[in-house]
């Protein structure tokens, strides 16, 4: 197996792993998903607010509730950032076969985000939201931008050191 083929296979397996993790989280019913994000929100609240444990239960619940929506959307954004990075790196391994590599990578990620939301429609206490597809796709775009910048910097460094 050629070096580039090995790299493609490894990156593709990473993409499948990330997609599987997303699918499994999306397969949780709404109550389980809500409890998980609430636990994370509670941990973050304790880090942000040093006096969190001494607050009234009502105030703690208010803070966790307000933070929870942000945590859920940040989780969407973050996991799709990683997906975007790996999908784009996989597409890059195909060399010049594809002309618009970033567009292809973003399209694949957005398609998966839409499919994931449709999947959630069939899970008890879960909903299908266009807003989540937009958040997921934006996260993917961010991941693609990160890899693009890294590639540009590496190419610049290679060109600079080649001259010397």
mmCIF file of C-alpha atoms in Angstrom:
data_model
loop_
_atom_site.group_PDB
_atom_site.id
_atom_site.type_symbol
_atom_site.label_atom_id
_atom_site.label_comp_id
_atom_site.label_asym_id
_atom_site.label_seq_id
_atom_site.Cartn_x
_atom_site.Cartn_y
_atom_site.Cartn_z
ATOM 1 C CA UNK A 1 0.000 0.000 0.000
ATOM 2 C CA UNK A 2 1.341 3.410 -0.950
ATOM 3 C CA UNK A 3 2.139 5.990 1.736
ATOM 4 C CA UNK A 4 -0.625 8.345 0.532
ATOM 5 C CA UNK A 5 -3.121 5.460 0.405
ATOM 6 C CA UNK A 6 -2.271 4.535 3.991
ATOM 7 C CA UNK A 7 -2.770 8.143 5.038
ATOM 8 C CA UNK A 8 -6.133 8.273 3.229
ATOM 9 C CA UNK A 9 -7.317 5.064 4.896
ATOM 10 C CA UNK A 10 -6.225 6.221 8.366
ATOM 11 C CA UNK A 11 -7.875 9.617 7.933
ATOM 12 C CA UNK A 12 -11.035 8.025 6.541
ATOM 13 C CA UNK A 13 -11.178 5.717 9.580
ATOM 14 C CA UNK A 14 -10.866 8.819 11.788
ATOM 15 C CA UNK A 15 -13.764 10.412 9.889
ATOM 16 C CA UNK A 16 -15.880 7.267 10.360
ATOM 17 C CA UNK A 17 -15.015 7.204 14.071
ATOM 18 C CA UNK A 18 -16.076 10.826 14.550
ATOM 19 C CA UNK A 19 -19.273 10.215 12.566
ATOM 20 C CA UNK A 20 -20.007 7.162 14.732
ATOM 21 C CA UNK A 21 -19.515 9.178 17.919
ATOM 22 C CA UNK A 22 -21.880 11.864 16.582
ATOM 23 C CA UNK A 23 -24.424 9.200 15.615
ATOM 24 C CA UNK A 24 -24.248 7.581 19.057
ATOM 25 C CA UNK A 25 -24.719 10.894 20.866
ATOM 26 C CA UNK A 26 -27.633 11.688 18.549
ATOM 27 C CA UNK A 27 -29.149 8.290 19.323
ATOM 28 C CA UNK A 28 -29.552 9.196 22.995
ATOM 29 C CA UNK A 29 -33.114 10.067 23.878
ATOM 30 C CA UNK A 30 -33.737 13.683 24.789
ATOM 31 C CA UNK A 31 -33.807 13.040 28.536
ATOM 32 C CA UNK A 32 -30.444 11.224 28.588
ATOM 33 C CA UNK A 33 -28.878 13.847 26.335
ATOM 34 C CA UNK A 34 -30.250 16.616 28.536
ATOM 35 C CA UNK A 35 -28.899 15.007 31.703
ATOM 36 C CA UNK A 36 -25.448 14.608 30.161
ATOM 37 C CA UNK A 37 -25.227 18.235 29.043
ATOM 38 C CA UNK A 38 -26.608 19.360 32.406
ATOM 39 C CA UNK A 39 -23.809 17.460 34.187
ATOM 40 C CA UNK A 40 -21.242 19.167 31.970
ATOM 41 C CA UNK A 41 -22.905 22.547 32.586
ATOM 42 C CA UNK A 42 -22.826 21.941 36.338
ATOM 43 C CA UNK A 43 -19.091 21.100 36.225
ATOM 44 C CA UNK A 44 -18.377 24.240 34.187
ATOM 45 C CA UNK A 45 -20.497 26.308 36.588
ATOM 46 C CA UNK A 46 -18.408 25.077 39.523
ATOM 47 C CA UNK A 47 -15.242 26.106 37.688
ATOM 48 C CA UNK A 48 -16.531 29.533 36.644
ATOM 49 C CA UNK A 49 -18.256 30.404 39.929
ATOM 50 C CA UNK A 50 -15.961 29.663 42.864
ATOM 51 C CA UNK A 51 -18.871 30.079 45.280
ATOM 52 C CA UNK A 52 -21.260 27.893 43.260
ATOM 53 C CA UNK A 53 -21.699 25.293 46.027
ATOM 54 C CA UNK A 54 -22.690 27.988 48.544
ATOM 55 C CA UNK A 55 -25.361 29.486 46.256
ATOM 56 C CA UNK A 56 -29.007 28.683 46.734
ATOM 57 C CA UNK A 57 -30.320 25.695 44.791
ATOM 58 C CA UNK A 58 -32.531 28.051 42.785
ATOM 59 C CA UNK A 59 -29.556 30.185 41.759
ATOM 60 C CA UNK A 60 -27.475 27.104 40.923
ATOM 61 C CA UNK A 61 -30.296 25.701 38.781
ATOM 62 C CA UNK A 62 -30.714 29.044 37.025
ATOM 63 C CA UNK A 63 -27.010 29.245 36.183
ATOM 64 C CA UNK A 64 -26.885 25.625 34.976
ATOM 65 C CA UNK A 65 -30.030 26.133 32.913
ATOM 66 C CA UNK A 66 -28.680 29.285 31.259
ATOM 67 C CA UNK A 67 -25.296 27.686 30.575
ATOM 68 C CA UNK A 68 -26.789 24.421 29.325
ATOM 69 C CA UNK A 69 -27.984 25.751 25.964
ATOM 70 C CA UNK A 70 -24.564 27.254 25.288
ATOM 71 C CA UNK A 71 -22.808 24.007 26.262
ATOM 72 C CA UNK A 72 -25.038 21.979 23.922
ATOM 73 C CA UNK A 73 -24.379 24.289 20.976
ATOM 74 C CA UNK A 74 -20.657 24.444 21.753
ATOM 75 C CA UNK A 75 -20.572 20.633 21.766
ATOM 76 C CA UNK A 76 -22.216 20.611 18.313
ATOM 77 C CA UNK A 77 -19.774 23.206 17.017
ATOM 78 C CA UNK A 78 -16.714 21.485 18.512
ATOM 79 C CA UNK A 79 -17.382 17.951 17.328
ATOM 80 C CA UNK A 80 -18.157 19.218 13.826
ATOM 81 C CA UNK A 81 -14.969 21.306 13.897
ATOM 82 C CA UNK A 82 -13.051 18.070 14.403
ATOM 83 C CA UNK A 83 -15.129 16.369 11.691
ATOM 84 C CA UNK A 84 -14.423 19.235 9.281
ATOM 85 C CA UNK A 85 -10.693 18.990 9.989
ATOM 86 C CA UNK A 86 -10.550 15.266 9.297
ATOM 87 C CA UNK A 87 -12.852 15.326 6.277
ATOM 88 C CA UNK A 88 -10.776 18.105 4.721
ATOM 89 C CA UNK A 89 -7.491 16.310 5.475
ATOM 90 C CA UNK A 90 -8.949 13.179 3.870
ATOM 91 C CA UNK A 91 -10.004 15.107 0.769
ATOM 92 C CA UNK A 92 -6.519 16.645 0.569
ATOM 93 C CA UNK A 93 -4.960 13.177 0.301
ATOM 94 C CA UNK A 94 -6.664 12.698 -3.071
ATOM 95 C CA UNK A 95 -4.306 15.249 -4.617
ATOM 96 C CA UNK A 96 -5.482 17.026 -7.748
ATOM 97 C CA UNK A 97 -8.463 14.723 -8.398
ATOM 98 C CA UNK A 98 -10.785 17.272 -6.783
ATOM 99 C CA UNK A 99 -10.669 20.923 -7.727
ATOM 100 C CA UNK A 100 -12.698 22.559 -4.931
ATOM 101 C CA UNK A 101 -11.469 20.587 -1.937
ATOM 102 C CA UNK A 102 -12.789 22.944 0.755
ATOM 103 C CA UNK A 103 -16.224 23.076 -0.847
ATOM 104 C CA UNK A 104 -16.362 19.288 -1.137
ATOM 105 C CA UNK A 105 -15.306 18.852 2.493
ATOM 106 C CA UNK A 106 -17.832 21.421 3.708
ATOM 107 C CA UNK A 107 -20.571 19.889 1.554
ATOM 108 C CA UNK A 108 -19.916 16.418 2.978
ATOM 109 C CA UNK A 109 -19.961 17.750 6.545
ATOM 110 C CA UNK A 110 -23.143 19.767 5.970
ATOM 111 C CA UNK A 111 -24.799 16.733 4.398
ATOM 112 C CA UNK A 112 -23.870 14.639 7.420
ATOM 113 C CA UNK A 113 -25.157 17.365 9.766
ATOM 114 C CA UNK A 114 -28.496 17.388 7.927
ATOM 115 C CA UNK A 115 -28.676 13.578 8.001
ATOM 116 C CA UNK A 116 -27.892 13.662 11.729
ATOM 117 C CA UNK A 117 -30.750 16.084 12.381
ATOM 118 C CA UNK A 118 -33.141 13.908 10.358
ATOM 119 C CA UNK A 119 -31.945 10.935 12.436
ATOM 120 C CA UNK A 120 -32.713 12.860 15.643
ATOM 121 C CA UNK A 121 -36.285 13.420 14.459
ATOM 122 C CA UNK A 122 -36.919 9.709 15.036
ATOM 123 C CA UNK A 123 -35.381 9.610 18.527
ATOM 124 C CA UNK A 124 -37.766 10.051 21.501
ATOM 125 C CA UNK A 125 -37.725 13.572 22.980
ATOM 126 C CA UNK A 126 -35.333 14.827 20.274
ATOM 127 C CA UNK A 127 -36.025 17.352 17.557
ATOM 128 C CA UNK A 128 -34.789 18.179 14.086
ATOM 129 C CA UNK A 129 -33.515 21.762 13.900
ATOM 130 C CA UNK A 130 -32.147 23.731 10.987
ATOM 131 C CA UNK A 131 -30.283 25.895 13.510
ATOM 132 C CA UNK A 132 -28.246 22.870 14.582
ATOM 133 C CA UNK A 133 -27.359 22.071 10.954
ATOM 134 C CA UNK A 134 -26.121 25.657 10.614
ATOM 135 C CA UNK A 135 -24.113 25.435 13.863
ATOM 136 C CA UNK A 136 -22.661 22.073 12.818
ATOM 137 C CA UNK A 137 -21.779 23.326 9.345
ATOM 138 C CA UNK A 138 -20.186 26.449 10.792
ATOM 139 C CA UNK A 139 -18.104 24.241 13.088
ATOM 140 C CA UNK A 140 -17.037 22.180 10.060
ATOM 141 C CA UNK A 141 -16.097 25.344 8.188
ATOM 142 C CA UNK A 142 -13.993 26.440 11.162
ATOM 143 C CA UNK A 143 -12.178 23.078 11.130
ATOM 144 C CA UNK A 144 -11.554 23.385 7.395
ATOM 145 C CA UNK A 145 -10.173 26.903 7.911
ATOM 146 C CA UNK A 146 -7.862 25.664 10.684
ATOM 147 C CA UNK A 147 -6.406 22.959 8.436
ATOM 148 C CA UNK A 148 -6.178 25.386 5.500
ATOM 149 C CA UNK A 149 -4.136 27.819 7.601
ATOM 150 C CA UNK A 150 -1.883 25.019 8.837
ATOM 151 C CA UNK A 151 -1.314 23.810 5.252
ATOM 152 C CA UNK A 152 -0.535 27.352 4.061
ATOM 153 C CA UNK A 153 1.960 27.887 6.905
ATOM 154 C CA UNK A 154 3.641 24.531 6.236
ATOM 155 C CA UNK A 155 3.891 25.269 2.505
ATOM 156 C CA UNK A 156 5.326 28.701 3.260
ATOM 157 C CA UNK A 157 7.905 27.226 5.646
ATOM 158 C CA UNK A 158 8.860 24.558 3.095
ATOM 159 C CA UNK A 159 9.329 27.224 0.406
ATOM 160 C CA UNK A 160 11.324 29.437 2.773
ATOM 161 C CA UNK A 161 13.688 26.653 3.866
ATOM 162 C CA UNK A 162 14.096 25.409 0.297
ATOM 163 C CA UNK A 163 15.532 28.782 -0.692
ATOM 164 C CA UNK A 164 18.186 28.656 2.032
#
